[in-house]
mmCIF file with all atom_site columns, C-alpha atoms in Angstrom:
data_model
loop_
_atom_site.group_PDB
_atom_site.id
_atom_site.type_symbol
_atom_site.label_atom_id
_atom_site.label_alt_id
_atom_site.label_comp_id
_atom_site.label_asym_id
_atom_site.label_entity_id
_atom_site.label_seq_id
_atom_site.pdbx_PDB_ins_code
_atom_site.Cartn_x
_atom_site.Cartn_y
_atom_site.Cartn_z
_atom_site.occupancy
_atom_site.B_iso_or_equiv
_atom_site.pdbx_formal_charge
_atom_site.auth_seq_id
_atom_site.auth_comp_id
_atom_site.auth_asym_id
_atom_site.auth_atom_id
_atom_site.pdbx_PDB_model_num
ATOM 1   C CA . MET A 1 1   ? 27.054 8.465  77.885 1.00 59.00 ? 1   MET A CA 1
ATOM 2   C CA . PHE A 1 2   ? 27.917 9.863  81.318 1.00 51.00 ? 2   PHE A CA 1
ATOM 3   C CA . PHE A 1 3   ? 30.301 6.958  81.902 1.00 52.00 ? 3   PHE A CA 1
ATOM 4   C CA . ILE A 1 4   ? 32.173 7.651  78.660 1.00 60.00 ? 4   ILE A CA 1
ATOM 5   C CA . GLY A 1 5   ? 32.451 11.347 79.498 1.00 57.00 ? 5   GLY A CA 1
ATOM 6   C CA . SER A 1 6   ? 33.753 10.550 82.969 1.00 52.00 ? 6   SER A CA 1
ATOM 7   C CA . PHE A 1 7   ? 36.267 8.095  81.555 1.00 54.00 ? 7   PHE A CA 1
ATOM 8   C CA . VAL A 1 8   ? 37.558 10.632 79.019 1.00 59.00 ? 8   VAL A CA 1
ATOM 9   C CA . GLY A 1 9   ? 37.751 13.262 81.761 1.00 60.00 ? 9   GLY A CA 1
ATOM 10  C CA . MET A 1 10  ? 39.736 10.905 83.946 1.00 51.00 ? 10  MET A CA 1
ATOM 11  C CA . LEU A 1 11  ? 42.193 10.154 81.112 1.00 59.00 ? 11  LEU A CA 1
ATOM 12  C CA . ILE A 1 12  ? 42.670 13.849 80.441 1.00 62.00 ? 12  ILE A CA 1
ATOM 13  C CA . GLY A 1 13  ? 43.207 14.456 84.156 1.00 60.00 ? 13  GLY A CA 1
ATOM 14  C CA . ILE A 1 14  ? 45.838 11.722 84.352 1.00 57.00 ? 14  ILE A CA 1
ATOM 15  C CA . THR A 1 15  ? 47.619 13.148 81.304 1.00 59.00 ? 15  THR A CA 1
ATOM 16  C CA . ILE A 1 16  ? 47.609 16.643 82.804 1.00 61.00 ? 16  ILE A CA 1
ATOM 17  C CA . MET A 1 17  ? 48.901 15.389 86.166 1.00 57.00 ? 17  MET A CA 1
ATOM 18  C CA . SER A 1 18  ? 51.700 13.483 84.415 1.00 60.00 ? 18  SER A CA 1
ATOM 19  C CA . ILE A 1 19  ? 52.698 16.551 82.439 1.00 56.00 ? 19  ILE A CA 1
ATOM 20  C CA . LEU A 1 20  ? 52.655 18.770 85.517 1.00 58.00 ? 20  LEU A CA 1
ATOM 21  C CA . GLN A 1 21  ? 54.734 16.309 87.558 1.00 55.00 ? 21  GLN A CA 1
ATOM 22  C CA . VAL A 1 22  ? 57.398 15.950 84.877 1.00 53.00 ? 22  VAL A CA 1
ATOM 23  C CA . SER A 1 23  ? 57.551 19.712 84.425 1.00 50.00 ? 23  SER A CA 1
ATOM 24  C CA . LYS A 1 24  ? 57.778 20.266 88.195 1.00 49.00 ? 24  LYS A CA 1
ATOM 25  C CA . ASP A 1 25  ? 60.685 17.825 88.372 1.00 50.00 ? 25  ASP A CA 1
ATOM 26  C CA . ASP A 1 26  ? 62.517 19.725 85.633 1.00 48.00 ? 26  ASP A CA 1
ATOM 27  C CA . GLU A 1 27  ? 64.443 22.561 87.288 1.00 50.00 ? 27  GLU A CA 1
ATOM 28  C CA . GLN A 1 28  ? 66.048 23.982 84.151 1.00 60.00 ? 28  GLN A CA 1
ATOM 29  C CA . ASN A 1 29  ? 64.487 26.471 81.754 1.00 82.00 ? 29  ASN A CA 1
ATOM 30  C CA . GLU A 1 30  ? 65.741 24.635 78.689 1.00 93.00 ? 30  GLU A CA 1
ATOM 31  C CA . ILE A 1 31  ? 62.959 23.520 76.372 1.00 97.00 ? 31  ILE A CA 1
ATOM 32  C CA . LYS A 1 32  ? 62.570 19.740 76.499 1.00 97.00 ? 32  LYS A CA 1
ATOM 33  C CA . VAL A 1 33  ? 60.102 17.151 75.327 1.00 98.00 ? 33  VAL A CA 1
ATOM 34  C CA . ILE A 1 34  ? 58.455 15.977 78.545 1.00 97.00 ? 34  ILE A CA 1
ATOM 35  C CA . LYS A 1 35  ? 55.738 13.648 77.288 1.00 97.00 ? 35  LYS A CA 1
ATOM 36  C CA . TRP A 1 36  ? 54.244 12.088 74.175 1.00 97.00 ? 36  TRP A CA 1
ATOM 37  C CA . ILE A 1 37  ? 50.447 12.021 73.855 1.00 97.00 ? 37  ILE A CA 1
ATOM 38  C CA . SER A 1 38  ? 47.917 11.079 71.208 1.00 97.00 ? 38  SER A CA 1
ATOM 39  C CA . TYR A 1 39  ? 46.851 13.508 68.482 1.00 95.00 ? 39  TYR A CA 1
ATOM 40  C CA . GLU A 1 40  ? 43.299 13.271 69.811 1.00 96.00 ? 40  GLU A CA 1
ATOM 41  C CA . ASP A 1 41  ? 44.396 14.159 73.369 1.00 96.00 ? 41  ASP A CA 1
ATOM 42  C CA . ALA A 1 42  ? 46.441 17.032 71.964 1.00 95.00 ? 42  ALA A CA 1
ATOM 43  C CA . GLU A 1 43  ? 43.361 18.430 70.222 1.00 94.00 ? 43  GLU A CA 1
ATOM 44  C CA . ILE A 1 44  ? 41.242 18.106 73.379 1.00 95.00 ? 44  ILE A CA 1
ATOM 45  C CA . LEU A 1 45  ? 43.884 19.633 75.676 1.00 95.00 ? 45  LEU A CA 1
ATOM 46  C CA . SER A 1 46  ? 44.331 22.476 73.208 1.00 93.00 ? 46  SER A CA 1
ATOM 47  C CA . LYS A 1 47  ? 40.580 23.183 73.076 1.00 94.00 ? 47  LYS A CA 1
ATOM 48  C CA . ILE A 1 48  ? 40.314 23.386 76.869 1.00 94.00 ? 48  ILE A CA 1
ATOM 49  C CA . GLY A 1 49  ? 43.405 25.596 77.102 1.00 93.00 ? 49  GLY A CA 1
ATOM 50  C CA . MET A 1 50  ? 45.715 23.146 78.891 1.00 93.00 ? 50  MET A CA 1
ATOM 51  C CA . LEU A 1 51  ? 48.208 23.017 76.016 1.00 94.00 ? 51  LEU A CA 1
ATOM 52  C CA . LYS A 1 52  ? 48.840 25.338 73.131 1.00 92.00 ? 52  LYS A CA 1
ATOM 53  C CA . GLU A 1 53  ? 50.322 24.758 69.716 1.00 89.00 ? 53  GLU A CA 1
ATOM 54  C CA . ASN A 1 54  ? 53.863 26.098 69.379 1.00 86.00 ? 54  ASN A CA 1
ATOM 55  C CA . ASN A 1 55  ? 53.611 26.301 65.592 1.00 81.00 ? 55  ASN A CA 1
ATOM 56  C CA . ILE A 1 56  ? 56.692 24.274 64.702 1.00 88.00 ? 56  ILE A CA 1
ATOM 57  C CA . GLY A 1 57  ? 54.486 21.623 63.102 1.00 79.00 ? 57  GLY A CA 1
ATOM 58  C CA . GLY A 1 58  ? 52.014 22.225 60.360 1.00 73.00 ? 58  GLY A CA 1
ATOM 59  C CA . LEU A 1 59  ? 52.083 21.441 56.671 1.00 82.00 ? 59  LEU A CA 1
ATOM 60  C CA . GLY A 1 60  ? 55.068 20.294 54.667 1.00 88.00 ? 60  GLY A CA 1
ATOM 61  C CA . GLY A 1 61  ? 56.191 18.212 51.766 1.00 86.00 ? 61  GLY A CA 1
ATOM 62  C CA . TRP A 1 62  ? 59.219 20.113 50.526 1.00 90.00 ? 62  TRP A CA 1
ATOM 63  C CA . PHE A 1 63  ? 62.137 18.117 51.994 1.00 89.00 ? 63  PHE A CA 1
ATOM 64  C CA . GLN A 1 64  ? 63.960 16.242 49.209 1.00 86.00 ? 64  GLN A CA 1
ATOM 65  C CA . ASP A 1 65  ? 67.092 14.152 48.672 1.00 89.00 ? 65  ASP A CA 1
ATOM 66  C CA . GLY A 1 66  ? 70.208 16.203 49.381 1.00 90.00 ? 66  GLY A CA 1
ATOM 67  C CA . HIS A 1 67  ? 68.614 18.343 52.096 1.00 93.00 ? 67  HIS A CA 1
ATOM 68  C CA . ARG A 1 68  ? 69.833 18.094 55.678 1.00 96.00 ? 68  ARG A CA 1
ATOM 69  C CA . TRP A 1 69  ? 68.831 19.418 59.127 1.00 97.00 ? 69  TRP A CA 1
ATOM 70  C CA . LYS A 1 70  ? 70.387 22.837 58.432 1.00 96.00 ? 70  LYS A CA 1
ATOM 71  C CA . ASP A 1 71  ? 68.111 23.233 55.399 1.00 95.00 ? 71  ASP A CA 1
ATOM 72  C CA . TYR A 1 72  ? 65.079 22.272 57.453 1.00 95.00 ? 72  TYR A CA 1
ATOM 73  C CA . ILE A 1 73  ? 65.709 24.551 60.420 1.00 94.00 ? 73  ILE A CA 1
ATOM 74  C CA . ARG A 1 74  ? 66.442 27.542 58.148 1.00 92.00 ? 74  ARG A CA 1
ATOM 75  C CA . ARG A 1 75  ? 62.798 27.570 57.079 1.00 92.00 ? 75  ARG A CA 1
ATOM 76  C CA . PHE A 1 76  ? 61.621 28.529 60.570 1.00 91.00 ? 76  PHE A CA 1
ATOM 77  C CA . LYS A 1 77  ? 61.902 31.630 62.743 1.00 91.00 ? 77  LYS A CA 1
ATOM 78  C CA . ARG A 1 78  ? 64.610 31.615 65.437 1.00 93.00 ? 78  ARG A CA 1
ATOM 79  C CA . GLU A 1 79  ? 61.952 31.351 68.166 1.00 92.00 ? 79  GLU A CA 1
ATOM 80  C CA . ALA A 1 80  ? 61.107 27.871 66.854 1.00 93.00 ? 80  ALA A CA 1
ATOM 81  C CA . HIS A 1 81  ? 64.678 26.550 66.973 1.00 95.00 ? 81  HIS A CA 1
ATOM 82  C CA . PRO A 1 82  ? 64.771 25.551 70.694 1.00 96.00 ? 82  PRO A CA 1
ATOM 83  C CA . TYR A 1 83  ? 61.640 23.432 70.180 1.00 97.00 ? 83  TYR A CA 1
ATOM 84  C CA . GLN A 1 84  ? 62.964 21.869 67.005 1.00 96.00 ? 84  GLN A CA 1
ATOM 85  C CA . GLU A 1 85  ? 66.314 21.068 68.604 1.00 97.00 ? 85  GLU A CA 1
ATOM 86  C CA . ALA A 1 86  ? 64.620 19.557 71.672 1.00 98.00 ? 86  ALA A CA 1
ATOM 87  C CA . LEU A 1 87  ? 62.416 17.434 69.437 1.00 97.00 ? 87  LEU A CA 1
ATOM 88  C CA . ARG A 1 88  ? 65.393 16.403 67.282 1.00 98.00 ? 88  ARG A CA 1
ATOM 89  C CA . ARG A 1 89  ? 67.346 15.310 70.392 1.00 98.00 ? 89  ARG A CA 1
ATOM 90  C CA . GLU A 1 90  ? 64.379 13.324 71.708 1.00 98.00 ? 90  GLU A CA 1
ATOM 91  C CA . ILE A 1 91  ? 63.757 11.595 68.374 1.00 98.00 ? 91  ILE A CA 1
ATOM 92  C CA . ILE A 1 92  ? 67.416 10.619 68.026 1.00 98.00 ? 92  ILE A CA 1
ATOM 93  C CA . GLU A 1 93  ? 67.706 9.493  71.655 1.00 98.00 ? 93  GLU A CA 1
ATOM 94  C CA . LYS A 1 94  ? 64.605 7.297  71.390 1.00 97.00 ? 94  LYS A CA 1
ATOM 95  C CA . ASN A 1 95  ? 65.364 6.238  67.798 1.00 97.00 ? 95  ASN A CA 1
ATOM 96  C CA . ILE A 1 96  ? 61.881 7.277  66.670 1.00 96.00 ? 96  ILE A CA 1
ATOM 97  C CA . LYS A 1 97  ? 61.322 6.548  62.987 1.00 95.00 ? 97  LYS A CA 1
ATOM 98  C CA . TYR A 1 98  ? 57.617 6.575  62.452 1.00 92.00 ? 98  TYR A CA 1
ATOM 99  C CA . THR A 1 99  ? 55.525 8.157  59.731 1.00 95.00 ? 99  THR A CA 1
ATOM 100 C CA . GLY A 1 100 ? 53.232 11.170 59.645 1.00 94.00 ? 100 GLY A CA 1
ATOM 101 C CA . GLU A 1 101 ? 50.330 8.773  59.674 1.00 94.00 ? 101 GLU A CA 1
ATOM 102 C CA . GLU A 1 102 ? 51.670 7.158  62.857 1.00 95.00 ? 102 GLU A CA 1
ATOM 103 C CA . HIS A 1 103 ? 52.305 10.613 64.387 1.00 94.00 ? 103 HIS A CA 1
ATOM 104 C CA . GLN A 1 104 ? 48.562 11.205 64.111 1.00 94.00 ? 104 GLN A CA 1
ATOM 105 C CA . GLU A 1 105 ? 47.413 7.702  65.034 1.00 94.00 ? 105 GLU A CA 1
ATOM 106 C CA . LEU A 1 106 ? 49.732 6.415  67.787 1.00 94.00 ? 106 LEU A CA 1
ATOM 107 C CA . SER A 1 107 ? 48.827 6.876  71.455 1.00 95.00 ? 107 SER A CA 1
ATOM 108 C CA . GLN A 1 108 ? 52.199 8.602  71.947 1.00 95.00 ? 108 GLN A CA 1
ATOM 109 C CA . GLY A 1 109 ? 52.680 10.443 68.669 1.00 96.00 ? 109 GLY A CA 1
ATOM 110 C CA . VAL A 1 110 ? 52.561 14.137 69.660 1.00 97.00 ? 110 VAL A CA 1
ATOM 111 C CA . PRO A 1 111 ? 55.392 15.765 71.610 1.00 97.00 ? 111 PRO A CA 1
ATOM 112 C CA . VAL A 1 112 ? 54.576 17.952 74.609 1.00 97.00 ? 112 VAL A CA 1
ATOM 113 C CA . PHE A 1 113 ? 57.247 20.443 75.663 1.00 97.00 ? 113 PHE A CA 1
ATOM 114 C CA . SER A 1 114 ? 58.317 21.704 79.077 1.00 97.00 ? 114 SER A CA 1
ATOM 115 C CA . ASP A 1 115 ? 56.495 25.025 78.552 1.00 96.00 ? 115 ASP A CA 1
ATOM 116 C CA . PHE A 1 116 ? 53.164 23.203 77.969 1.00 95.00 ? 116 PHE A CA 1
ATOM 117 C CA . THR A 1 117 ? 53.198 23.596 74.218 1.00 96.00 ? 117 THR A CA 1
ATOM 118 C CA . MET A 1 118 ? 52.850 20.807 71.701 1.00 96.00 ? 118 MET A CA 1
ATOM 119 C CA . ALA A 1 119 ? 53.621 20.233 68.048 1.00 95.00 ? 119 ALA A CA 1
ATOM 120 C CA . THR A 1 120 ? 51.159 18.627 65.648 1.00 95.00 ? 120 THR A CA 1
ATOM 121 C CA . TYR A 1 121 ? 52.043 17.982 62.029 1.00 94.00 ? 121 TYR A CA 1
ATOM 122 C CA . SER A 1 122 ? 50.412 16.997 58.787 1.00 93.00 ? 122 SER A CA 1
ATOM 123 C CA . TYR A 1 123 ? 51.622 13.706 57.340 1.00 94.00 ? 123 TYR A CA 1
ATOM 124 C CA . ARG A 1 124 ? 53.942 15.618 55.004 1.00 94.00 ? 124 ARG A CA 1
ATOM 125 C CA . GLY A 1 125 ? 55.103 18.007 57.732 1.00 94.00 ? 125 GLY A CA 1
ATOM 126 C CA . TRP A 1 126 ? 56.103 15.094 59.954 1.00 95.00 ? 126 TRP A CA 1
ATOM 127 C CA . GLY A 1 127 ? 57.765 13.504 56.939 1.00 95.00 ? 127 GLY A CA 1
ATOM 128 C CA . ASP A 1 128 ? 59.869 16.654 56.471 1.00 95.00 ? 128 ASP A CA 1
ATOM 129 C CA . LEU A 1 129 ? 60.912 16.594 60.131 1.00 96.00 ? 129 LEU A CA 1
ATOM 130 C CA . MET A 1 130 ? 61.876 12.923 60.139 1.00 96.00 ? 130 MET A CA 1
ATOM 131 C CA . ALA A 1 131 ? 63.698 13.165 56.792 1.00 96.00 ? 131 ALA A CA 1
ATOM 132 C CA . ALA A 1 132 ? 65.670 16.179 58.051 1.00 96.00 ? 132 ALA A CA 1
ATOM 133 C CA . ILE A 1 133 ? 66.687 14.433 61.252 1.00 97.00 ? 133 ILE A CA 1
ATOM 134 C CA . TRP A 1 134 ? 67.556 11.027 59.827 1.00 97.00 ? 134 TRP A CA 1
ATOM 135 C CA . SER A 1 135 ? 69.210 12.251 56.623 1.00 96.00 ? 135 SER A CA 1
ATOM 136 C CA . THR A 1 136 ? 71.630 14.189 58.806 1.00 97.00 ? 136 THR A CA 1
ATOM 137 C CA . GLU A 1 137 ? 72.115 11.494 61.459 1.00 97.00 ? 137 GLU A CA 1
ATOM 138 C CA . GLU A 1 138 ? 72.615 8.673  58.978 1.00 97.00 ? 138 GLU A CA 1
ATOM 139 C CA . ASN A 1 139 ? 74.258 10.788 56.250 1.00 96.00 ? 139 ASN A CA 1
ATOM 140 C CA . LYS A 1 140 ? 71.753 9.273  53.849 1.00 95.00 ? 140 LYS A CA 1
ATOM 141 C CA . ASP A 1 141 ? 69.326 11.001 51.514 1.00 95.00 ? 141 ASP A CA 1
ATOM 142 C CA . TYR A 1 142 ? 65.700 10.908 52.607 1.00 94.00 ? 142 TYR A CA 1
ATOM 143 C CA . SER A 1 143 ? 62.685 12.742 51.276 1.00 93.00 ? 143 SER A CA 1
ATOM 144 C CA . TYR A 1 144 ? 59.534 13.581 53.225 1.00 92.00 ? 144 TYR A CA 1
ATOM 145 C CA . VAL A 1 145 ? 57.861 10.747 51.283 1.00 92.00 ? 145 VAL A CA 1
ATOM 146 C CA . ASP A 1 146 ? 60.012 8.203  53.143 1.00 92.00 ? 146 ASP A CA 1
ATOM 147 C CA . PHE A 1 147 ? 58.217 9.177  56.372 1.00 93.00 ? 147 PHE A CA 1
ATOM 148 C CA . TYR A 1 148 ? 54.885 10.323 54.965 1.00 90.00 ? 148 TYR A CA 1
ATOM 149 C CA . MET A 1 149 ? 52.635 7.344  55.589 1.00 87.00 ? 149 MET A CA 1
ATOM 150 C CA . ILE A 1 150 ? 52.654 3.592  55.932 1.00 76.00 ? 150 ILE A CA 1
ATOM 151 C CA . LEU A 1 151 ? 52.621 2.016  52.516 1.00 62.00 ? 151 LEU A CA 1
ATOM 152 C CA . ASN A 1 152 ? 51.308 -1.517 52.358 1.00 50.00 ? 152 ASN A CA 1
ATOM 153 C CA . ILE A 1 153 ? 52.322 -2.757 48.926 1.00 44.00 ? 153 ILE A CA 1
ATOM 154 C CA . ASN A 1 154 ? 50.585 -6.080 49.510 1.00 44.00 ? 154 ASN A CA 1
ATOM 155 C CA . ASN A 1 155 ? 47.218 -4.303 49.242 1.00 41.00 ? 155 ASN A CA 1
ATOM 156 C CA . MET A 1 156 ? 48.007 -2.449 46.025 1.00 38.00 ? 156 MET A CA 1
#
């Protein structure tokens, strides 16, 4: 058990050092996504006070066909907009198109920002975010359901 605890501690330490180095290298005050970590690491780092939730994530499930980024961002307070815009830029730049399920399951599914905050989403909340970004970028109607979870129709 000690070995597992030490290993987890080492992984957390490496993640923290990576975040600190990237942030140190960033001389501007503009909010940016500096790292992607796992949902599990995000929960652990939040519990020990190394990262805090910036509250742009959360629940969702309202984004429907016809909505665009402007409709999405209007639902949040102005203080959230720099984080949302930084995340939008990062997602577009890296062509990220994964689901809410993948956001919670991938080893690099949770964005960490330059002020040491992070954003975690429900499946539907992530679906809203992705639908808002890609419906605008591709000028195509998406709903949160399109990015909600992985659907394997072969197992239905």
